[in-house]
XYZ file of C-alpha atoms in Angstrom:
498
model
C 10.088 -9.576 15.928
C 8.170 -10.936 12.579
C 6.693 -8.363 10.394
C 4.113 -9.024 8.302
C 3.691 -7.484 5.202
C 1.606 -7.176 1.858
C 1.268 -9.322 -0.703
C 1.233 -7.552 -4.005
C 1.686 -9.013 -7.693
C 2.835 -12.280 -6.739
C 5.222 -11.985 -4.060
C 5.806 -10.141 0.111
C 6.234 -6.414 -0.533
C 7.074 -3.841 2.445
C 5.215 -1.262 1.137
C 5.608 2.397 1.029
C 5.098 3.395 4.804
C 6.882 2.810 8.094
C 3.528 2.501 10.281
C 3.130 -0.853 12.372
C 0.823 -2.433 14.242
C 0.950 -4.963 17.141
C -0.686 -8.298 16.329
C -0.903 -10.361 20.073
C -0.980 -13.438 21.032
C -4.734 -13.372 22.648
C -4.332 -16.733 25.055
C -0.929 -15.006 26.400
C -1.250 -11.393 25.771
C 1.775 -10.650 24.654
C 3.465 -9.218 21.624
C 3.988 -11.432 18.808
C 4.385 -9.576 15.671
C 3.910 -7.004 13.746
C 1.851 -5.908 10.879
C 3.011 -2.816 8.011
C -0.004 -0.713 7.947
C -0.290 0.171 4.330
C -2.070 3.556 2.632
C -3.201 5.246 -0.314
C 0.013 4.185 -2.289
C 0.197 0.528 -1.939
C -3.374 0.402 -2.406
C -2.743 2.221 -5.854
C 0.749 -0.283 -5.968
C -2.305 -3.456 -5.754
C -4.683 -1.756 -8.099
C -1.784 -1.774 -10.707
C -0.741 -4.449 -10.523
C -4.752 -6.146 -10.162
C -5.028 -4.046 -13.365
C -2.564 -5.608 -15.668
C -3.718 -9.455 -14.322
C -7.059 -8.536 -15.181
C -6.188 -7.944 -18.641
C -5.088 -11.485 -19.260
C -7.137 -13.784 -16.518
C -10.573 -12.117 -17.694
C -9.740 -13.459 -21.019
C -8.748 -17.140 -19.761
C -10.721 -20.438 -20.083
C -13.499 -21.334 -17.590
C -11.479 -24.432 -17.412
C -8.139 -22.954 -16.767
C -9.904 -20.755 -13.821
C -11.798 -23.663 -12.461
C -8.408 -25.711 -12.559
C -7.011 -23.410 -10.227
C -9.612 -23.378 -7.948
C -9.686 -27.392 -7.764
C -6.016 -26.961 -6.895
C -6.436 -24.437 -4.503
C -9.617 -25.956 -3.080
C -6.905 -29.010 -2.646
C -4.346 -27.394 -0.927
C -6.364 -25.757 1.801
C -7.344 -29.666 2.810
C -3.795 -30.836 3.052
C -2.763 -27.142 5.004
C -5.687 -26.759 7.432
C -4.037 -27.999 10.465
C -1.728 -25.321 9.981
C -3.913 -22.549 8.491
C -5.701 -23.428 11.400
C -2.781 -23.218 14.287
C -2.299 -20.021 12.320
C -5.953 -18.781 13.230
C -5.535 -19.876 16.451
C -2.412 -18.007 17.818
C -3.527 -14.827 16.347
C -7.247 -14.650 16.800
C -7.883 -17.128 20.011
C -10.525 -19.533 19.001
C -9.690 -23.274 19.219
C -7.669 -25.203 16.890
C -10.809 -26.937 16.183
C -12.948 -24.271 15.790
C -10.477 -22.584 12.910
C -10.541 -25.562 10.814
C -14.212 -25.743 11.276
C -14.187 -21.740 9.438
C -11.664 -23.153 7.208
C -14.095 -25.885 5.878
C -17.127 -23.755 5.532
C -14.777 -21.364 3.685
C -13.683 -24.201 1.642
C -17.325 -24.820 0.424
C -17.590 -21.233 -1.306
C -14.456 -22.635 -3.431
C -15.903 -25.719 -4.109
C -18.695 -23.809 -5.530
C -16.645 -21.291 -7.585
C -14.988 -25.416 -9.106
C -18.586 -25.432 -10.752
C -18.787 -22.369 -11.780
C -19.310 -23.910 -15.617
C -23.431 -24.945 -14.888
C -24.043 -21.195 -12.806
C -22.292 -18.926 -15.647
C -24.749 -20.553 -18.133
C -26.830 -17.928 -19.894
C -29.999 -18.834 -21.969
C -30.643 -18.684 -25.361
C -33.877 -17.668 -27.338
C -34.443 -18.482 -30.845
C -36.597 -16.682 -33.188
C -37.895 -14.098 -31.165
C -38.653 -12.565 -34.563
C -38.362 -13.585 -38.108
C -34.434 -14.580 -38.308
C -33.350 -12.858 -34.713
C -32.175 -14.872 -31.970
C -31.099 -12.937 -28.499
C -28.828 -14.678 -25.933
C -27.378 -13.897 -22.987
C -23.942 -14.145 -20.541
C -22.209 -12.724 -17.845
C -18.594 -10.720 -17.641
C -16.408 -10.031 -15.071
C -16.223 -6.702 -13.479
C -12.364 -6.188 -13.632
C -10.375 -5.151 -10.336
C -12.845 -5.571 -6.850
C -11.835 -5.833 -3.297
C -12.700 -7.315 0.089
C -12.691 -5.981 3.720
C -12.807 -8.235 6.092
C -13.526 -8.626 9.968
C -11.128 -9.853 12.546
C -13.869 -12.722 13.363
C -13.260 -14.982 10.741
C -9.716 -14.226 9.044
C -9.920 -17.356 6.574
C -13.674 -17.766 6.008
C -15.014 -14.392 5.479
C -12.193 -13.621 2.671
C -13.445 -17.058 1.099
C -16.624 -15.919 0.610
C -15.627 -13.123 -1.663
C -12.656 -13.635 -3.593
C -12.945 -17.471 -4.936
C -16.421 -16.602 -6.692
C -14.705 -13.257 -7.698
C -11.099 -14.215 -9.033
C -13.483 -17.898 -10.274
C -15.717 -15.380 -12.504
C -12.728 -13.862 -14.312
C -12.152 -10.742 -11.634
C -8.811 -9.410 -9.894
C -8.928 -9.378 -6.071
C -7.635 -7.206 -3.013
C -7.657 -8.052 -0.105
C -8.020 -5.850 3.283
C -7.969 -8.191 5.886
C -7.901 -7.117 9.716
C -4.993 -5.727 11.639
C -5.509 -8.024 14.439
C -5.044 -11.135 12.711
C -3.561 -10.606 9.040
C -1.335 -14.092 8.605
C -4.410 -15.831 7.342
C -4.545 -13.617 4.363
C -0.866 -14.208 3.564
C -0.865 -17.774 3.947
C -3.988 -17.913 1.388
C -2.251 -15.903 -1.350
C 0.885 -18.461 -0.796
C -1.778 -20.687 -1.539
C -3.356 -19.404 -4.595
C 0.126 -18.919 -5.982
C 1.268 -22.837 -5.171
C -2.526 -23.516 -7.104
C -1.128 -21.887 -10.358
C -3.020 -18.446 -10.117
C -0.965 -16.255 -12.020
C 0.599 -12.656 -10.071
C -1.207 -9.646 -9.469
C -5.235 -11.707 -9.608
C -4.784 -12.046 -5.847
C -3.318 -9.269 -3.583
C -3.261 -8.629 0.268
C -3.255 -5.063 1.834
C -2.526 -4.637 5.369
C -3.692 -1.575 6.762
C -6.724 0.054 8.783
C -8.893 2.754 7.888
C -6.044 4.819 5.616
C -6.176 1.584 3.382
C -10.228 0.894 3.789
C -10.761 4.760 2.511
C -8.315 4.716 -0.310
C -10.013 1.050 -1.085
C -13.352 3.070 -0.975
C -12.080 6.002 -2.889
C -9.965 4.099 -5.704
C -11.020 5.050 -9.330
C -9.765 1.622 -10.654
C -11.564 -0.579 -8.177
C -15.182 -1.730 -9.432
C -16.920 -3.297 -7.080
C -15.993 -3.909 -2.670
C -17.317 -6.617 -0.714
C -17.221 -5.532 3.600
C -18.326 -7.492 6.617
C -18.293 -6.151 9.989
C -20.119 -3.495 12.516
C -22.905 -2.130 11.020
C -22.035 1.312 11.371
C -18.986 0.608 9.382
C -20.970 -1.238 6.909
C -22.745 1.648 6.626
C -19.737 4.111 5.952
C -18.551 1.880 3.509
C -22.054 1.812 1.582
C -22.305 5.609 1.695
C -18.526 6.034 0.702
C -18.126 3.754 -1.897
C -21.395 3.961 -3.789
C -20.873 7.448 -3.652
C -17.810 6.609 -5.879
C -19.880 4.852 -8.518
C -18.276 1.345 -7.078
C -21.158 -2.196 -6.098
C -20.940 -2.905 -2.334
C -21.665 -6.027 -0.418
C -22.198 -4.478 3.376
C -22.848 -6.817 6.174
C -23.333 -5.565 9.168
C -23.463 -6.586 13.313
C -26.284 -9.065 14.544
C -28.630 -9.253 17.254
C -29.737 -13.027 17.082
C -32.496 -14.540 19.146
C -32.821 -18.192 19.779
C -36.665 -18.746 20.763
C -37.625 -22.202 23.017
C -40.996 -23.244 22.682
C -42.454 -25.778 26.218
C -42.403 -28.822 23.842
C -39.067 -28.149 22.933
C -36.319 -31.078 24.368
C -34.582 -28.842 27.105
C -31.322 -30.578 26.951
C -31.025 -30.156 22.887
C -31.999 -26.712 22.763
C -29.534 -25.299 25.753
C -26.710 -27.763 24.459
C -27.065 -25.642 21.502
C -27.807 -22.717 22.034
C -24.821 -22.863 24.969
C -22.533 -23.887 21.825
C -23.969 -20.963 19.503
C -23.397 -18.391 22.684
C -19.977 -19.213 23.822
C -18.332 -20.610 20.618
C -15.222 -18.609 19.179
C -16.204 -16.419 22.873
C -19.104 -15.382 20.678
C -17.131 -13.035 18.428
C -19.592 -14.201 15.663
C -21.742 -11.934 14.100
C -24.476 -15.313 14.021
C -23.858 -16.054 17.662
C -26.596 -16.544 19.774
C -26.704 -13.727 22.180
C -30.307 -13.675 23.158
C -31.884 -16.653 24.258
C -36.100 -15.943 24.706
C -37.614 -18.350 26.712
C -41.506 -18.733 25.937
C -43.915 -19.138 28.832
C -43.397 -22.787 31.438
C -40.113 -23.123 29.258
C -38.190 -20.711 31.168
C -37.190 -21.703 34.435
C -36.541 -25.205 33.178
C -34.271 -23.516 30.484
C -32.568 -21.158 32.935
C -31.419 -24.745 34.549
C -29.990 -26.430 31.997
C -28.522 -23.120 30.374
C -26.878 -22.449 33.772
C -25.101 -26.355 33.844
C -24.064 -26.178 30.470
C -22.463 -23.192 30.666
C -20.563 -24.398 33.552
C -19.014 -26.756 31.943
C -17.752 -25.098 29.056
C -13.684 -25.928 29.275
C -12.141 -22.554 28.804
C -8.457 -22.386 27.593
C -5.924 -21.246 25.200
C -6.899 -22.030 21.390
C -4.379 -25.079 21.018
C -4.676 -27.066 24.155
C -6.912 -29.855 23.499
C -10.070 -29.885 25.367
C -10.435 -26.534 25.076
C -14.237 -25.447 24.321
C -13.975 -21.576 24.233
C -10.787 -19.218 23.839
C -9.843 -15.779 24.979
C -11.117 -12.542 23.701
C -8.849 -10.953 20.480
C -8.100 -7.949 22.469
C -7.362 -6.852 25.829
C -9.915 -4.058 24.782
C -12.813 -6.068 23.953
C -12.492 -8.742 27.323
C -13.153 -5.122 29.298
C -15.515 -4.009 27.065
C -17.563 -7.383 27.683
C -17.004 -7.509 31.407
C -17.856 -3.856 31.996
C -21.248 -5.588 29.779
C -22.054 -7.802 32.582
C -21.949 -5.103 35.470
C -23.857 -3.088 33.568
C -26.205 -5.491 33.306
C -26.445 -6.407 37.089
C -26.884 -2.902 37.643
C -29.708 -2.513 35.455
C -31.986 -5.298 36.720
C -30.452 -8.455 35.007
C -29.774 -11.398 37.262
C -26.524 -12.833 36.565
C -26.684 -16.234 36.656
C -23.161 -17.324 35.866
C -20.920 -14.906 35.734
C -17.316 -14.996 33.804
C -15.529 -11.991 34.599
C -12.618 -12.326 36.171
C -11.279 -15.308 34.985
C -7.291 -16.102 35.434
C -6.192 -19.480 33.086
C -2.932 -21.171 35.288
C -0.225 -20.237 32.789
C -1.774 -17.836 31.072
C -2.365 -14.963 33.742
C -2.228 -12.146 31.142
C -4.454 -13.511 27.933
C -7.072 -12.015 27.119
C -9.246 -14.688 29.141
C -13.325 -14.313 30.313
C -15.455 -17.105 31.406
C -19.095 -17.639 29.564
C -21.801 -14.988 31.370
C -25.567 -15.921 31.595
C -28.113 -13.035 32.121
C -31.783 -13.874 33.511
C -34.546 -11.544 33.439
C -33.236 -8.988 30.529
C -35.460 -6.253 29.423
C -35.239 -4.619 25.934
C -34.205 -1.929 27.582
C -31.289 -2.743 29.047
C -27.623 -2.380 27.378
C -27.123 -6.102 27.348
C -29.659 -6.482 25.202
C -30.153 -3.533 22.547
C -26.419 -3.551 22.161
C -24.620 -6.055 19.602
C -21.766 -7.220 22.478
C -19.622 -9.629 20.867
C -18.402 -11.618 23.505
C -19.373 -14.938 25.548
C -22.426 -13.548 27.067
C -26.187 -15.086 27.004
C -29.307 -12.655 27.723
C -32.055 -14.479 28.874
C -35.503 -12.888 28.080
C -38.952 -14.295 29.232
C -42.343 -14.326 27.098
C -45.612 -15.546 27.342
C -46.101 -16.732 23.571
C -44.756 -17.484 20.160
C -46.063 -14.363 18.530
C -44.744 -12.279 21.720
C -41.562 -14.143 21.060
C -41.437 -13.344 17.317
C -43.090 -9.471 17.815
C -39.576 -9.187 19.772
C -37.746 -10.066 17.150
C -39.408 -8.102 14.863
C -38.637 -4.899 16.893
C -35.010 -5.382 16.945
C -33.036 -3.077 14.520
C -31.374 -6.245 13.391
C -31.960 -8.848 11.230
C -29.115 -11.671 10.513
C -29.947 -14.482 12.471
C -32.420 -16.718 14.091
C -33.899 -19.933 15.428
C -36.586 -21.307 16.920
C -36.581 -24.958 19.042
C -39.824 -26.809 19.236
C -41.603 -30.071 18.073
C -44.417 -28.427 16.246
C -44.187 -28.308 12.722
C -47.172 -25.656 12.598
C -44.818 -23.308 15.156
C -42.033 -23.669 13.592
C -43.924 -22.061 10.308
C -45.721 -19.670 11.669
C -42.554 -18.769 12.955
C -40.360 -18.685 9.381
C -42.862 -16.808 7.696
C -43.344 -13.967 10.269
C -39.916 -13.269 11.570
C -38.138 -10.603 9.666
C -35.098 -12.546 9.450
C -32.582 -13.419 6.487
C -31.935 -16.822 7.851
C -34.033 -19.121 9.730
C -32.921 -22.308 11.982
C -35.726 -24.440 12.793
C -33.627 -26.765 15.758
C -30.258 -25.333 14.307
C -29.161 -22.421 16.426
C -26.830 -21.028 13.878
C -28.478 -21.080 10.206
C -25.044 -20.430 7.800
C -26.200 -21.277 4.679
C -24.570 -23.995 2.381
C -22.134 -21.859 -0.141
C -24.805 -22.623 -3.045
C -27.111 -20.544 -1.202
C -26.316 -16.954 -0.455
C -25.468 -15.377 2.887
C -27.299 -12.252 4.303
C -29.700 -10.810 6.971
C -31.841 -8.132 6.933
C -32.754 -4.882 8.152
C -29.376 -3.397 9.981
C -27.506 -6.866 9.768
C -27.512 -5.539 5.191
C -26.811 -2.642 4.627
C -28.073 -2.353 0.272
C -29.134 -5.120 -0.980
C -26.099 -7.549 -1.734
C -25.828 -10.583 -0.084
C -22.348 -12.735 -0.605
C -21.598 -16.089 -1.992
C -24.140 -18.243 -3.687
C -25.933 -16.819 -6.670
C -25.797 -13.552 -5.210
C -22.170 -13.383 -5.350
C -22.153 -14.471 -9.151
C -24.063 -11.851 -10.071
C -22.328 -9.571 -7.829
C -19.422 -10.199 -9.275
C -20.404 -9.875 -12.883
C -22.585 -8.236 -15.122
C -24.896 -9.477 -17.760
C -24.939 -8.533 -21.374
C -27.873 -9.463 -23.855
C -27.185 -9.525 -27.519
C -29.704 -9.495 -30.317
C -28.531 -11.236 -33.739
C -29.821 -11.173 -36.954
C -27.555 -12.938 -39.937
C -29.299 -12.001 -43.125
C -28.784 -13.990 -46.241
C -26.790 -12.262 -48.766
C -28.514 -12.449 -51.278
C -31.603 -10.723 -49.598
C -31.384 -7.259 -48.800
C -33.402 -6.264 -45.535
C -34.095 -2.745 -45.730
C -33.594 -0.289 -42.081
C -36.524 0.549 -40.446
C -36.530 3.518 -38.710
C -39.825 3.078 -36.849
C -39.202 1.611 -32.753
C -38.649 -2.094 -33.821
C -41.496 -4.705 -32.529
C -41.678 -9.026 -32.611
C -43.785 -9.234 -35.516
């Protein structure tokens, strides 16, 4: 049996402890490896050794740090077939669908390779007779990420190439249910030319996340996951003086307007539902039909999710995967009786379903609920799995008063041919990010990613300029180079421009 261990200081390190934890094969559901489950004292071990790289790579070129993130950036183009394989057998999503995370990953380190324009500060001259006051940006010194089981290569890149690009130290917590992704990157980074200790991997679960949280030598910590984790994590490690990025779960409404084109809103929205088995904290889990739109929706919602080709991750064809666990397919398909018996129609319904070959993965069909209420489970609770609510208004601002009432605030989009809708719409919705015809609005890595309300917990987005500054602080100096040979007496009143 493989065991997977840490990555600490250049190098695979066992660690201290002698706790494992099973890391399945989702599409077959059985046991294929192993994972150390690290504590307090390789946590410390990675903080050491983050410590003494820091003390070097803070000090290095924004060339030589740029070089190794056009190296890097290189190397995860000639290795994503088997990054994504990787992905695949561990997490369940399609081949295709991990190389698609691996590319919008790969766009955060393209950004951190032009880093040299962002980390620009500004310059004022004469601000008063013979002062000048600039401005730049250091790093923070060791930080670390903890990252969701959803997205083992992508989420990761959106925190430590802008970190380790900006002159940090990085550790990595990624999750026990898929941790070979993490490993493979650091192989990576080290193949780039990134010298030992700047990027570290932790395995571990919430013994490593609290000693991450609690860690005197670890400035700043970057989560994204439940919300009531992200929360935790806010309240822990701001507690201990430390920056926090916490994003949290997702409610996301898709809204179709009557002059919307049927066919390109449900072939969409079926693809935001029931991609990666909707284990995406931006997947489309409620669709809200407005007025004559819905029954013609319902229709076309209902075919398309019939069709969806469900299979293990790495036989082609494949549209949709298992579930990661055995312990979230139950948790979805007790979702979709509970559901019927609180009023919902279920219009397709996925439990149940056996994969020839595959009796024992982790397998359920895509589930379509008609006539949801906002009081029913399916739809005030964040489910994380392949299953569509359907809910049915009478208007636009019905539709977007909806949205507004939900706790959460990551995601949405609206489908319709009116330009005056579709801005009514952006400017009302309390939403971080807006699709107008795209059902799920990721940002481009120059812009930053976060929601609002529950979905952010503080006020950090990642990547994008929000990252940079995240990931640095600014420092504004004030110069005054006197001529020798004129003395310029102290003042010791408060010192003013004139």
């Amino acid at each position: 049996m493989k065991t997977i261990q840490h990555w600490i200081d250049g190098s695979p390190v066992p660690g201290t402890g002698t706790d494992t934890a099973p890391v399945f094969n989702p599409a077959t559901g059985a046991e294929q490896a192993r994972v150390v489950l690290g504590g307090a004292a390789d946590v410390d071990t990675a903080v050491t050794a983050a410590t003494k790289a820091f003390a070097t790579w803070s000090e290095s070129s924004l060339t030589q740090r740029t070089q190794v993130m056009f190296a890097f950036r290189q190397l995860l183009v000639e290795h994503e077939e088997e990054l994504g394989r990787i992905i695949s057998a561990e997490h369940g999503k399609t081949v295709d669908d991990a190389r698609g995370e691996i590319v919008r990953g790969r766009e955060v380190v393209e950004f951190a390779c032009g880093l040299g324009d962002v980390l620009k500060g500004s310059f004022s001259d004469q601000v008063s007779r013979g002062v000048d006051v600039h401005d730049f940006r250091q790093p923070l010194g060791v930080v670390a990420g903890i990252a969701p089981f959803n997205f083992p290569a992508m989420v990761p890149l959106w925190m430590h190439p802008i970190a380790i690009a900006t002159g940090n130290t990085f550790i990595l917590k990624p999750s026990e249910r898929d941790p070979s992704a993490a490993n493979f990157v650091a192989e990576l980074y080290r193949k780039a030319g990134l010298p030992d200790g700047v990027f570290n991997v932790v395995h571990g679960g919430k013994d490593a996340v609290d000693a991450i949280l609690a860690h005197p030598g670890i400035e700043a910590v970057s989560f994204v996951g439940s919300t009531p984790i992200a929360k935790y994590v806010h309240e822990r490690a701001t507690a201990a003086g430390k920056r926090v990025q916490a994003l949290g779960g997702a409610k996301n409404h898709a809204v179709v307007l009557p002059d919307a084109d049927l066919e390109y809103a449900a072939g969409h929205i079926t693809a935001g539902a029931y991609g990666s088995a909707g284990e995406r904290c931006m997947a489309i889990s409620v669709a809200v039909a407005v007025g004559e739109a819905a029954d013609g929706l319902v229709a076309v919602l209902e075919r398309k999710a019939r069709e969806v080709e469900v299979g293990p991750g790495d036989r082609p064809g494949t549209d949709m995967g298992p579930l990661v666990t055995k312990a979230a397919q139950e948790r979805v398909e007790n979702a979709v009786a509970t559901a019927a018996a609180q009023g919902a129609t279920v219009i397709v319904d996925g439990r149940g379903l056996k994969i020839d070959g595959h009796e024992n993965g982790f397998f359920t069909g895509p589930s379509l609920l008609d006539h949801v209420t906002t009081e029913m489970d399916a739809y005030r609770q964040e489910l994380f799995g392949p299953v569509l609510a359907l809910v049915r208004v009478d208007t636009l601002d019905q539709a977007i008063d909806l949205i507004n009432a939900n706790p959460y605030g990551n995601g949405t989009a609206l489908f319709t041919a009116s330009g005056e809708a579709a801005r009514r719409f952006q400017r009302n919705v309390k939403i971080g990010m807006i699709g107008v015809n795209v059902p799920v609005p990721v940002p481009m890595s120059y812009y930053s990613f976060g929601g609002w309300k529950d979905s952010l917990i503080g006020d950090s987005p990642i990547h994008g300029p929000e990252g940079i500054r995240f990931y640095t602080r600014p420092k504004v100096v004030t110069t005054r180079w006197p001529q020798q040979n004129h003395q310029i007496a102290a003042g010791f009143a408060f010192p003013t421009s004139s």
